[in-house]
PDB file of N, CA and C in Angstrom:
ATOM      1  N   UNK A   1     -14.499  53.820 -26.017  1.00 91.00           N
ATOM      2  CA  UNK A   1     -13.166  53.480 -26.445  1.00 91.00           C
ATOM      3  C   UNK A   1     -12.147  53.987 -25.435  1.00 91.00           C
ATOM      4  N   UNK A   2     -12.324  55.261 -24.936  1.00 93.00           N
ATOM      5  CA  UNK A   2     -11.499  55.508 -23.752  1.00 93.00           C
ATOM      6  C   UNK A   2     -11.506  55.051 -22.628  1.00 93.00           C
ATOM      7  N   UNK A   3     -12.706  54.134 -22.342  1.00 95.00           N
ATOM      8  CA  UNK A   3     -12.605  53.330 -21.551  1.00 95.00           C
ATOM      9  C   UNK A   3     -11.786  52.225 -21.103  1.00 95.00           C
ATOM     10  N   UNK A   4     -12.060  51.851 -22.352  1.00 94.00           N
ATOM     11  CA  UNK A   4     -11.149  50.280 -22.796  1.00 94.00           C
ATOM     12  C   UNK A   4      -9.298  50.538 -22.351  1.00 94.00           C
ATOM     13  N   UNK A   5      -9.086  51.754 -23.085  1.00 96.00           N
ATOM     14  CA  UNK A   5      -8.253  51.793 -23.438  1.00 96.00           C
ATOM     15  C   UNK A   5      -7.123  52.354 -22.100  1.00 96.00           C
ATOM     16  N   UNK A   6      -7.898  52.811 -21.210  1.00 96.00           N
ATOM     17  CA  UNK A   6      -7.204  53.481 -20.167  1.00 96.00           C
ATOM     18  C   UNK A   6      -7.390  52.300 -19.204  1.00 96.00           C
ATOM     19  N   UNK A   7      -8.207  51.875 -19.080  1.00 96.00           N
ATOM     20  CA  UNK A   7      -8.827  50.439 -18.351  1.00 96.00           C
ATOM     21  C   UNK A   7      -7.898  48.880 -18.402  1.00 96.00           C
ATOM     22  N   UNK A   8      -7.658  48.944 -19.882  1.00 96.00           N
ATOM     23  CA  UNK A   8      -6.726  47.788 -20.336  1.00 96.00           C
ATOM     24  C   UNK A   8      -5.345  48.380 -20.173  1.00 96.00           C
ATOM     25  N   UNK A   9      -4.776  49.130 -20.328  1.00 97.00           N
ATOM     26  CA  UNK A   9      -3.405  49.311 -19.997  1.00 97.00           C
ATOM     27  C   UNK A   9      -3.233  49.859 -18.414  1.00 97.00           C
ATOM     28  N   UNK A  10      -3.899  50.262 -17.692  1.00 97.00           N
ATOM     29  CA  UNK A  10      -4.479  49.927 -16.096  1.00 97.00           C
ATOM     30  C   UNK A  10      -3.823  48.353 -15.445  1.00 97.00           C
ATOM     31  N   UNK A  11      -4.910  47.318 -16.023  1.00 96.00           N
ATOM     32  CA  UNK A  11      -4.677  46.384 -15.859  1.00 96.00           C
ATOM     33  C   UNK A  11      -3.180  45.296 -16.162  1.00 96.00           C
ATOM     34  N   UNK A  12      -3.223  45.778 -17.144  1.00 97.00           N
ATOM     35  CA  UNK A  12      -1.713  44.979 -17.228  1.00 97.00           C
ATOM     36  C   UNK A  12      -0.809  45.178 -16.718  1.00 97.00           C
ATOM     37  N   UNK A  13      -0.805  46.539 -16.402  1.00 97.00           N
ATOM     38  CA  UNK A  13       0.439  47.568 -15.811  1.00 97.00           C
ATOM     39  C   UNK A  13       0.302  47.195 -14.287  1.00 97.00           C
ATOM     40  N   UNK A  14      -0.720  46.908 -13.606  1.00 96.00           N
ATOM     41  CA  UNK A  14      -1.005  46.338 -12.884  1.00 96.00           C
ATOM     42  C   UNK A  14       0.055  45.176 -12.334  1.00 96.00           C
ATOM     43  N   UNK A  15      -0.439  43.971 -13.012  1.00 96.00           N
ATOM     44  CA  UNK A  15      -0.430  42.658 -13.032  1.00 96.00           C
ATOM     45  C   UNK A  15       1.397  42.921 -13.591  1.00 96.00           C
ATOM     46  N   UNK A  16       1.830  43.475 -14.627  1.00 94.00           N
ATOM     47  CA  UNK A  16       3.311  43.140 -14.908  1.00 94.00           C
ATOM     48  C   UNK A  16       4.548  44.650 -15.161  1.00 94.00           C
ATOM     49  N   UNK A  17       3.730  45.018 -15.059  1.00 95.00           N
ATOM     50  CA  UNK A  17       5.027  47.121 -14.849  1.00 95.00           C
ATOM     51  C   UNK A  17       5.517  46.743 -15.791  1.00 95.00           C
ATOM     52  N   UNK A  18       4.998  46.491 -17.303  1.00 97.00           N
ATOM     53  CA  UNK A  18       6.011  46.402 -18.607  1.00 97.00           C
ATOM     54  C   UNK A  18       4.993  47.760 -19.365  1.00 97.00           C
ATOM     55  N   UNK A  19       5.704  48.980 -19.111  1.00 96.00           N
ATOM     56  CA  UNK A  19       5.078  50.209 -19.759  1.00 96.00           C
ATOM     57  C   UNK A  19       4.661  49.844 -21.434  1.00 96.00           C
ATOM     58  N   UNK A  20       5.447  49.702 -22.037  1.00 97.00           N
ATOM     59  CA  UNK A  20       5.082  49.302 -23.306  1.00 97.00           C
ATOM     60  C   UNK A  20       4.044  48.167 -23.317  1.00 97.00           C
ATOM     61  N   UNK A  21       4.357  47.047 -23.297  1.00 97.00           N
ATOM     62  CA  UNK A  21       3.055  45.858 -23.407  1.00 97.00           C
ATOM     63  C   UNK A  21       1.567  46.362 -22.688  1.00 97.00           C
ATOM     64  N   UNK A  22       1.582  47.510 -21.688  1.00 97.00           N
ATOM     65  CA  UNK A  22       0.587  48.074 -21.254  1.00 97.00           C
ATOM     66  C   UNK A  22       0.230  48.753 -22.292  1.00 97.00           C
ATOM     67  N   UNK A  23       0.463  49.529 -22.865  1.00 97.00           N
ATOM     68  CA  UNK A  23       0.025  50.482 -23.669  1.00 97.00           C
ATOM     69  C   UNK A  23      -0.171  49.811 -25.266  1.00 97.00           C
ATOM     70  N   UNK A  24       0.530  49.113 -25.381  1.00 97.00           N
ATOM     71  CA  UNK A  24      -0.079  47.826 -26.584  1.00 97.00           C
ATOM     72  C   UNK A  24      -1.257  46.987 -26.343  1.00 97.00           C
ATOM     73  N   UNK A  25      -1.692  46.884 -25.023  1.00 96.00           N
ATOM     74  CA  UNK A  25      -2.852  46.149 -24.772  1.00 96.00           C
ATOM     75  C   UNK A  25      -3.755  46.810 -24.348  1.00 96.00           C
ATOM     76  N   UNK A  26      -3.706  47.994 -23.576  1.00 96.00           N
ATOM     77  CA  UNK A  26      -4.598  49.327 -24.049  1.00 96.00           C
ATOM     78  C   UNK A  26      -5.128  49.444 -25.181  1.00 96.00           C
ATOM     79  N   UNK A  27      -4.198  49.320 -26.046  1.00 96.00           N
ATOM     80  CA  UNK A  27      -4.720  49.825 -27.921  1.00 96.00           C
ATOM     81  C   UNK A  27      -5.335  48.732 -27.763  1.00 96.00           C
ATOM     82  N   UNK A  28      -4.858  47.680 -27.917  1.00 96.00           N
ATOM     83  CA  UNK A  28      -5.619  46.278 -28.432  1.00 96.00           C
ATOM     84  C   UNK A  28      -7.079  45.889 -27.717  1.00 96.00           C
ATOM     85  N   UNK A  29      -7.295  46.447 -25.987  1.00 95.00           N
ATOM     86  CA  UNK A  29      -8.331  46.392 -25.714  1.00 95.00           C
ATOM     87  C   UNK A  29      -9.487  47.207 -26.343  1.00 95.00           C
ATOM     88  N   UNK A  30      -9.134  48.487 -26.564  1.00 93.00           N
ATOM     89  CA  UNK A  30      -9.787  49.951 -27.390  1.00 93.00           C
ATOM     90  C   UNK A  30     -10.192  48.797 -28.785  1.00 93.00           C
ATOM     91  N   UNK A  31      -9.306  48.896 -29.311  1.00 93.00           N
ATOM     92  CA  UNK A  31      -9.394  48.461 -30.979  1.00 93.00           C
ATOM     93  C   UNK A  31     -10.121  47.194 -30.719  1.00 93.00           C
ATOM     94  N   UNK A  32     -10.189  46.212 -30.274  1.00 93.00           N
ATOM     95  CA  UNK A  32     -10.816  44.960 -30.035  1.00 93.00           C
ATOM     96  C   UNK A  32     -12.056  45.249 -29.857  1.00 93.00           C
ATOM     97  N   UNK A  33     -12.475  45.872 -29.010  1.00 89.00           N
ATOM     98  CA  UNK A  33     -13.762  46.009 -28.640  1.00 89.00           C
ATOM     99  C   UNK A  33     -15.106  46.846 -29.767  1.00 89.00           C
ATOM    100  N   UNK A  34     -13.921  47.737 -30.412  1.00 88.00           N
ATOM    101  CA  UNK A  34     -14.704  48.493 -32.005  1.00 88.00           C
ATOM    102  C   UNK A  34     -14.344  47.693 -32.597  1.00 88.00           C
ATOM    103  N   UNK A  35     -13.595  46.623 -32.879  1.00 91.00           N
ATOM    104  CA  UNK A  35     -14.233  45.443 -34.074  1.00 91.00           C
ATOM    105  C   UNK A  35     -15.274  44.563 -33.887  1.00 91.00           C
ATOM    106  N   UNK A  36     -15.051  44.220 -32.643  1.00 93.00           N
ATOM    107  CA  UNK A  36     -16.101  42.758 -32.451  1.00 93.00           C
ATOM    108  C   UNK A  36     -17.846  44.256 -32.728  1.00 93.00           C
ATOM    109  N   UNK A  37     -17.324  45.054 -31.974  1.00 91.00           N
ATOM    110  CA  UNK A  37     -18.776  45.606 -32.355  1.00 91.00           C
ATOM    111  C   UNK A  37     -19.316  46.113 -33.619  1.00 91.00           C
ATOM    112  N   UNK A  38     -18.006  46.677 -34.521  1.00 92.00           N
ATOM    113  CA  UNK A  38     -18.326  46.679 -35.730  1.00 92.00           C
ATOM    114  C   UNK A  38     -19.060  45.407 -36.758  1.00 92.00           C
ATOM    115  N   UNK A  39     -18.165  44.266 -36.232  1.00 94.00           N
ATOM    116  CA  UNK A  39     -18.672  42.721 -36.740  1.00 94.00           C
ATOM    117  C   UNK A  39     -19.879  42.464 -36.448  1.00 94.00           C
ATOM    118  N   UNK A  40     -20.513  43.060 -35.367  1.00 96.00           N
ATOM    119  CA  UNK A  40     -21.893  42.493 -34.777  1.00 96.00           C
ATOM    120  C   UNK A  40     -22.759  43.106 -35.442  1.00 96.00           C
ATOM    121  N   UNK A  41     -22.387  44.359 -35.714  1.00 96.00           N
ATOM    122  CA  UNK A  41     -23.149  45.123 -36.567  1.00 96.00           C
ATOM    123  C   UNK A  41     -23.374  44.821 -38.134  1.00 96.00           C
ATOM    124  N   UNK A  42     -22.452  44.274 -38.890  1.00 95.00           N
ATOM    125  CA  UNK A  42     -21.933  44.024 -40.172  1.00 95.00           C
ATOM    126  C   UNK A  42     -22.005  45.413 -40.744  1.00 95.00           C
ATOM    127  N   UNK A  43     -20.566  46.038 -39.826  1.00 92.00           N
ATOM    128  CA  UNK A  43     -19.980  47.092 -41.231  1.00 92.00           C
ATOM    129  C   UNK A  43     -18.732  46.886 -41.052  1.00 92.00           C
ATOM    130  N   UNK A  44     -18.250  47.468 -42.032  1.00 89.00           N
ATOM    131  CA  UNK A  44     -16.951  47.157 -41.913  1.00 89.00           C
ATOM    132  C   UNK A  44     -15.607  47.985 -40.630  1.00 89.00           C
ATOM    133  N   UNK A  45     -14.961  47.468 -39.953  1.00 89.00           N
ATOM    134  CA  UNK A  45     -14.210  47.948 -38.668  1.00 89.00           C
ATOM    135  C   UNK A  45     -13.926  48.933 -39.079  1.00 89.00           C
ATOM    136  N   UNK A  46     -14.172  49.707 -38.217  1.00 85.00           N
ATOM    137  CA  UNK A  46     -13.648  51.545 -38.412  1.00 85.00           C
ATOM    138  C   UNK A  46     -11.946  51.508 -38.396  1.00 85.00           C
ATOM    139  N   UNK A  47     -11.265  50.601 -37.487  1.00 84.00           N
ATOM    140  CA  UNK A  47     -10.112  50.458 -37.241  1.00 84.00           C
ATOM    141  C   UNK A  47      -9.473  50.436 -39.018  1.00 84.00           C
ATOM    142  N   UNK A  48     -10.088  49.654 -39.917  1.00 83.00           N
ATOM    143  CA  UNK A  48      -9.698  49.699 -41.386  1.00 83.00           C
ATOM    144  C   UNK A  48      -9.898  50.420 -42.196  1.00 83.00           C
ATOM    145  N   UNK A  49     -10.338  51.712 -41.511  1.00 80.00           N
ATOM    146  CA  UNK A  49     -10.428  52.965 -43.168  1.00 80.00           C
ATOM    147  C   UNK A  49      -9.603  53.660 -42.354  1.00 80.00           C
ATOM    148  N   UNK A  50      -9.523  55.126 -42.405  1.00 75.00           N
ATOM    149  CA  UNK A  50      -8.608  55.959 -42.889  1.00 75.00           C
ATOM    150  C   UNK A  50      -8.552  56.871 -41.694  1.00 75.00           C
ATOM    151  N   UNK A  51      -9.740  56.342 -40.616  1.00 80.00           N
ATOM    152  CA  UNK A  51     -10.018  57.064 -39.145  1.00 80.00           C
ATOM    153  C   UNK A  51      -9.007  57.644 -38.382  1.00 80.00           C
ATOM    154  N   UNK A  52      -8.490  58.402 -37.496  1.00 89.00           N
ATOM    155  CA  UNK A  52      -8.088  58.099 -36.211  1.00 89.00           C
ATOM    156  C   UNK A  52      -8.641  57.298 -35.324  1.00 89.00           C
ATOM    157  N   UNK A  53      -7.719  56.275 -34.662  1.00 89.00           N
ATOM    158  CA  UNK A  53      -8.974  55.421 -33.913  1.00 89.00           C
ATOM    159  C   UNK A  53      -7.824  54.811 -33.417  1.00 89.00           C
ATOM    160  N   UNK A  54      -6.873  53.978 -33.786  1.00 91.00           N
ATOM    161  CA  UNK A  54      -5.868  53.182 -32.767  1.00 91.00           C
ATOM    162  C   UNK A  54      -5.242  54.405 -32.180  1.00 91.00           C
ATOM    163  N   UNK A  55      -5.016  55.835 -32.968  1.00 92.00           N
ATOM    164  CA  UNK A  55      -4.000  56.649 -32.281  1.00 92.00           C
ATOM    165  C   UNK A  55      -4.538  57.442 -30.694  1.00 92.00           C
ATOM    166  N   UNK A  56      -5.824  57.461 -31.158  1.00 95.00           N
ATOM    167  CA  UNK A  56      -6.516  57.825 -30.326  1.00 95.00           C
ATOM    168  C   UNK A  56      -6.575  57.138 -28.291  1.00 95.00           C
ATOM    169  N   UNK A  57      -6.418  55.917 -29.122  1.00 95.00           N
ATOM    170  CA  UNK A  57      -6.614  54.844 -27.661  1.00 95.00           C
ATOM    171  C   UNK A  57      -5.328  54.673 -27.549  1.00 95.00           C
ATOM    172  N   UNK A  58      -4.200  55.236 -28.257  1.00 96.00           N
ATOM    173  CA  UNK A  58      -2.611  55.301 -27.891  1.00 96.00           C
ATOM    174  C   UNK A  58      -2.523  56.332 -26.455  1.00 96.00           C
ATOM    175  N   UNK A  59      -3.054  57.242 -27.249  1.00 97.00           N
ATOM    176  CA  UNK A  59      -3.036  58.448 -26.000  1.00 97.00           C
ATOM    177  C   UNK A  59      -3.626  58.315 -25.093  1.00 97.00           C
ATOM    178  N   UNK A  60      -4.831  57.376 -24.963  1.00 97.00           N
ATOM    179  CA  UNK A  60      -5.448  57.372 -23.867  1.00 97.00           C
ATOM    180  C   UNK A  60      -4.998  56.303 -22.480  1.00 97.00           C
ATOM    181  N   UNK A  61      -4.384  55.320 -23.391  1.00 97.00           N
ATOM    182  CA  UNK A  61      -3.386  54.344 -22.712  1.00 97.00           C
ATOM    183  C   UNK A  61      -2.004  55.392 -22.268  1.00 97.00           C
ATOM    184  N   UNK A  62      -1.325  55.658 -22.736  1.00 97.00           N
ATOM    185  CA  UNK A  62      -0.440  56.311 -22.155  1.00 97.00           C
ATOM    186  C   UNK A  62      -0.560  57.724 -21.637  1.00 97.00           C
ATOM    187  N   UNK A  63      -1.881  58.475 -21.348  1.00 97.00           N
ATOM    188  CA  UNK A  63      -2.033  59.091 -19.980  1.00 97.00           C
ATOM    189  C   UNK A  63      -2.210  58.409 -18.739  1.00 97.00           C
ATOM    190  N   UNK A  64      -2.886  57.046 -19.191  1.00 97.00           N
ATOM    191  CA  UNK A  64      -3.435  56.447 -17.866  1.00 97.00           C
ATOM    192  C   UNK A  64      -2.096  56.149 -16.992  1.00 97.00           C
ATOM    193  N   UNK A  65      -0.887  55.574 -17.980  1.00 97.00           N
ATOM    194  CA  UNK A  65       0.346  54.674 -17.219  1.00 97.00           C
ATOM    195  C   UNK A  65       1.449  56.451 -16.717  1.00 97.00           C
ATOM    196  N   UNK A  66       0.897  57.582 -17.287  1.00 98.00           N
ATOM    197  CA  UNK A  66       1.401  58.756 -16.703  1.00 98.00           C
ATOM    198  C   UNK A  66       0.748  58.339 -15.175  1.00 98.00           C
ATOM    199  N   UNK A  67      -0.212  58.358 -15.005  1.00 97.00           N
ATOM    200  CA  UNK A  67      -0.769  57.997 -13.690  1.00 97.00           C
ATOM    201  C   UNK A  67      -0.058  56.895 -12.691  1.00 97.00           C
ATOM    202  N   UNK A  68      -0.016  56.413 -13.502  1.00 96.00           N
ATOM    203  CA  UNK A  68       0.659  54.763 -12.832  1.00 96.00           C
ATOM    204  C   UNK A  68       1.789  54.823 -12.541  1.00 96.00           C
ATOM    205  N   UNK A  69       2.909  55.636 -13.090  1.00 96.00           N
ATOM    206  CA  UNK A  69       4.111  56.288 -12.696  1.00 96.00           C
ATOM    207  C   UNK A  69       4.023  57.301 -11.943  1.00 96.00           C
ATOM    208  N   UNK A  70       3.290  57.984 -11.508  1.00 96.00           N
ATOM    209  CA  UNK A  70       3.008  59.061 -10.748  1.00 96.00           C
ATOM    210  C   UNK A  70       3.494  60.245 -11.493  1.00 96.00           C
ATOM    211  N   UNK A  71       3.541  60.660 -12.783  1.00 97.00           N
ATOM    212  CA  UNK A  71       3.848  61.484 -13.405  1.00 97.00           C
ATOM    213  C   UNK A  71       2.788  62.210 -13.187  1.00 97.00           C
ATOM    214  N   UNK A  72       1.432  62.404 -13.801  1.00 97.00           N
ATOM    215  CA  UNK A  72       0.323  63.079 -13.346  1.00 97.00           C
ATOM    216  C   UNK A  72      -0.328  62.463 -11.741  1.00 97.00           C
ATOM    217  N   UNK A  73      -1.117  63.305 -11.219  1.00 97.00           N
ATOM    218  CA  UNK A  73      -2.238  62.538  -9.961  1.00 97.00           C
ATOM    219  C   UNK A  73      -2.902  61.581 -10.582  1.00 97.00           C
ATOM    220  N   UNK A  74      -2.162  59.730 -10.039  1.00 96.00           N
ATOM    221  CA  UNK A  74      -2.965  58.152 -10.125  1.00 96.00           C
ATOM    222  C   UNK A  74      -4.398  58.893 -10.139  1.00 96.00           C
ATOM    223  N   UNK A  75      -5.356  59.297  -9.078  1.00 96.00           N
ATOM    224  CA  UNK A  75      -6.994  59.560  -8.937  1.00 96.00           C
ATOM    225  C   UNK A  75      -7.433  60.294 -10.390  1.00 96.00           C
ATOM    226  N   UNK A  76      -6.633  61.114 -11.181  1.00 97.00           N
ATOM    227  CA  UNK A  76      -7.115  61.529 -12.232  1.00 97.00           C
ATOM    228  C   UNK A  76      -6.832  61.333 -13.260  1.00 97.00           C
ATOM    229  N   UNK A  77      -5.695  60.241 -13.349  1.00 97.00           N
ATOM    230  CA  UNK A  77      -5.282  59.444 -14.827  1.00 97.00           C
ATOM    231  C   UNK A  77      -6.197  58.808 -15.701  1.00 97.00           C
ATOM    232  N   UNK A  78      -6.994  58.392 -14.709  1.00 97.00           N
ATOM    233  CA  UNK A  78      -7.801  57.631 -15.734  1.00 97.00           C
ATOM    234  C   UNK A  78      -9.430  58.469 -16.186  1.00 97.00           C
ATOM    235  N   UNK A  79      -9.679  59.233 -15.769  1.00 98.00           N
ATOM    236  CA  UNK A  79     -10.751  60.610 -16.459  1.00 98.00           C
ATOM    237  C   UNK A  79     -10.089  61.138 -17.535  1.00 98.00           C
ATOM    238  N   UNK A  80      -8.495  61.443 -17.561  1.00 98.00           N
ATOM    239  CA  UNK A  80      -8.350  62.099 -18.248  1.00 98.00           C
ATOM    240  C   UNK A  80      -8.038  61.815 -19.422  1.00 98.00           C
ATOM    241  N   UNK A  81      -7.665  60.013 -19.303  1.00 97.00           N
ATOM    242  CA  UNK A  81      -7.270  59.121 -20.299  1.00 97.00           C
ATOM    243  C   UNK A  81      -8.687  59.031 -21.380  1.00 97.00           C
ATOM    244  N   UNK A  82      -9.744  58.951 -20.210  1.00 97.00           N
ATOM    245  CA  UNK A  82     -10.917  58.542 -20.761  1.00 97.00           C
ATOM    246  C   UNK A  82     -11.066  59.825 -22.172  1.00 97.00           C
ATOM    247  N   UNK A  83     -11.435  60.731 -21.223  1.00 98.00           N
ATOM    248  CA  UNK A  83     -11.417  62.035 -21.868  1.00 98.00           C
ATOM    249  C   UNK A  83     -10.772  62.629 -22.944  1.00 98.00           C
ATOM    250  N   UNK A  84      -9.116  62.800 -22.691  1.00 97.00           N
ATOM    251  CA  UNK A  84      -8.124  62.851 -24.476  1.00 97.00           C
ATOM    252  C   UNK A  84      -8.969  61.608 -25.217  1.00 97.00           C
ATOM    253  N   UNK A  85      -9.164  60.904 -24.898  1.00 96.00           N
ATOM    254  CA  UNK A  85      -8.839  59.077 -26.269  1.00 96.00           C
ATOM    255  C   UNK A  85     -10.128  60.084 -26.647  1.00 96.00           C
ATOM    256  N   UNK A  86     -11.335  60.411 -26.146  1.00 95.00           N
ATOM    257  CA  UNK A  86     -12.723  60.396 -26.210  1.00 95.00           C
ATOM    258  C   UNK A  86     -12.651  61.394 -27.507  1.00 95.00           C
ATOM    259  N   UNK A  87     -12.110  62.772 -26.791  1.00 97.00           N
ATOM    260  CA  UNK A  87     -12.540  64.188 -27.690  1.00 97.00           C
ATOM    261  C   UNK A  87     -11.438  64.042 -28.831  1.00 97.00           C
ATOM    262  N   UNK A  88     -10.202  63.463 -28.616  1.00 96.00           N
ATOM    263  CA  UNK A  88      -9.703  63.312 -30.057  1.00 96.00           C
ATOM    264  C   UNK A  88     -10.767  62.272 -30.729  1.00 96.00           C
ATOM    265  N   UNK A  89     -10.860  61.369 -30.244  1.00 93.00           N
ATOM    266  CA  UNK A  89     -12.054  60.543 -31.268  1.00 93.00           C
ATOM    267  C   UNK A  89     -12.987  61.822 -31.602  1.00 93.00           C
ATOM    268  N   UNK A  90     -13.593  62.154 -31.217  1.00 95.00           N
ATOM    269  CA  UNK A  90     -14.791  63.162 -31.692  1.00 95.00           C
ATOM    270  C   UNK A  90     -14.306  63.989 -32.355  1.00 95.00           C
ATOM    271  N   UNK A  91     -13.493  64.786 -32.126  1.00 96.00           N
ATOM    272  CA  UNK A  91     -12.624  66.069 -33.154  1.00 96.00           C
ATOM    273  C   UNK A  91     -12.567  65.619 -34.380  1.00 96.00           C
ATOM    274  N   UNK A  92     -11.747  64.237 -34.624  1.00 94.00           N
ATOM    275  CA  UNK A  92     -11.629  63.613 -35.780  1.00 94.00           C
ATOM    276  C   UNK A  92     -13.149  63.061 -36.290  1.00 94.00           C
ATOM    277  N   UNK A  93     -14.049  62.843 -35.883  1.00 92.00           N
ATOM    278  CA  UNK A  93     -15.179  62.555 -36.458  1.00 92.00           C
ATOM    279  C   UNK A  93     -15.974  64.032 -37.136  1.00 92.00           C
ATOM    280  N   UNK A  94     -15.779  65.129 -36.396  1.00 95.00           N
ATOM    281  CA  UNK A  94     -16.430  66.093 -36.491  1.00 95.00           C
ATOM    282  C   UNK A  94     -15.446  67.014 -37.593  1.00 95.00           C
ATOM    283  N   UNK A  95     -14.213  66.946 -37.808  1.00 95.00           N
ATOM    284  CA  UNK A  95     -13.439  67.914 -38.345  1.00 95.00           C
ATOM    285  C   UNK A  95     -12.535  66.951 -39.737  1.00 95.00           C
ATOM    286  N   UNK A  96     -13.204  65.591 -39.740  1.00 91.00           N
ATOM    287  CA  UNK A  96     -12.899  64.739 -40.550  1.00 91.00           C
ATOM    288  C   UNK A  96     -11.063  64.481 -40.924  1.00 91.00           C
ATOM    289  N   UNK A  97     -10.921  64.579 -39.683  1.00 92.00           N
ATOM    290  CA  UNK A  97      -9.419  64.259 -39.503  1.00 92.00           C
ATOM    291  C   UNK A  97      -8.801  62.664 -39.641  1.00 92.00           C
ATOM    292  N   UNK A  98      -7.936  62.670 -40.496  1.00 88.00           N
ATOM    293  CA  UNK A  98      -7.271  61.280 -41.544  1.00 88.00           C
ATOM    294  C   UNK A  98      -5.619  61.343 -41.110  1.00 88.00           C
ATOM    295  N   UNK A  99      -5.551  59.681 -40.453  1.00 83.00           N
ATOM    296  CA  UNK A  99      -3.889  60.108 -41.110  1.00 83.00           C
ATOM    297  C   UNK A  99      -3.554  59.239 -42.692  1.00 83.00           C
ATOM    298  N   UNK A 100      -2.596  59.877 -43.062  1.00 80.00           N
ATOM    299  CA  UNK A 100      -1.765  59.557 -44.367  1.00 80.00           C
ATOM    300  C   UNK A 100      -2.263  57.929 -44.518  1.00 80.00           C
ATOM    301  N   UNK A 101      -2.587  57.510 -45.797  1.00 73.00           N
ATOM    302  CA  UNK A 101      -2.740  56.189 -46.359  1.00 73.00           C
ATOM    303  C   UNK A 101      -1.222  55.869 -46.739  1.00 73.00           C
ATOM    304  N   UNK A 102      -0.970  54.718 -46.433  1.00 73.00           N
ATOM    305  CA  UNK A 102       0.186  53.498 -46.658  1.00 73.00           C
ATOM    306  C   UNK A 102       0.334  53.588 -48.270  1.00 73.00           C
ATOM    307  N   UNK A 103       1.458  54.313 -48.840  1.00 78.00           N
ATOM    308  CA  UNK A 103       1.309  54.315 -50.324  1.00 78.00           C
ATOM    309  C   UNK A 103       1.934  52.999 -50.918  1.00 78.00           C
ATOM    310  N   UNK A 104       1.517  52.177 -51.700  1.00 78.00           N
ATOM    311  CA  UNK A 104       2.426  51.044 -52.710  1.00 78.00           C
ATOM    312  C   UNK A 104       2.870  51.485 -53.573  1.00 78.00           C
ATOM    313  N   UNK A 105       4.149  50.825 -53.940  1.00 80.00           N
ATOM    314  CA  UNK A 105       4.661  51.328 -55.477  1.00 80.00           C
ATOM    315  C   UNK A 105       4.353  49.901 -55.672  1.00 80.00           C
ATOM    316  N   UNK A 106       3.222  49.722 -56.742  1.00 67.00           N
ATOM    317  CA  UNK A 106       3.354  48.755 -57.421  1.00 67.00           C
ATOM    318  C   UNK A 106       2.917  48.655 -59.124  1.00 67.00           C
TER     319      UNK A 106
END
């Protein structure tokens, strides 16, 4: 997932220097890639319970475009992108970390 995610907002940022739409297509590459594989699998997308998982590939997209701005060293933006998206994913798997459910009043 940190792959995707530092990889896809890489690329766009690339191709069009729109910081935001990079980092929206970061997520969307991250998150895309754990559905279609969730689907292949038949369970249901992790992206739809209660996980950390888009926030995760948030951060990992926007260390990478720290790179891309030269805010951190470009050569290590994207290890490190890999790396945050990665161990927050794992922390939250291991320490069963949730954000807040969407409450209805209905």
């Amino acid at each position: 997932m940190g792959f995707f995610s530092a990889f896809g907002a890489h690329k766009v940022y690339q191709h069009i220097h729109n910081i935001e739409l990079a980092i929206l297509l970061g997520i969307v590459t991250a998150v895309g890639g754990g559905l279609i594989r969730d689907i292949l699998l038949g369970r249901v997308p992790v992206v739809l319970t209660k996980e950390i998982y888009a926030s995760a590939a948030l951060l990992g997209a926007a260390v990478q475009l720290f790179g891309e701005v030269h805010i951190i060293n470009p050569r290590v933006s994207p290890w490190l992108a890999i790396a945050l998206c990665t161990l927050i994913r794992m922390l939250s798997l291991k320490y069963k970390w949730n954000l807040p459910a969407i409450k209805t009043n209905t």
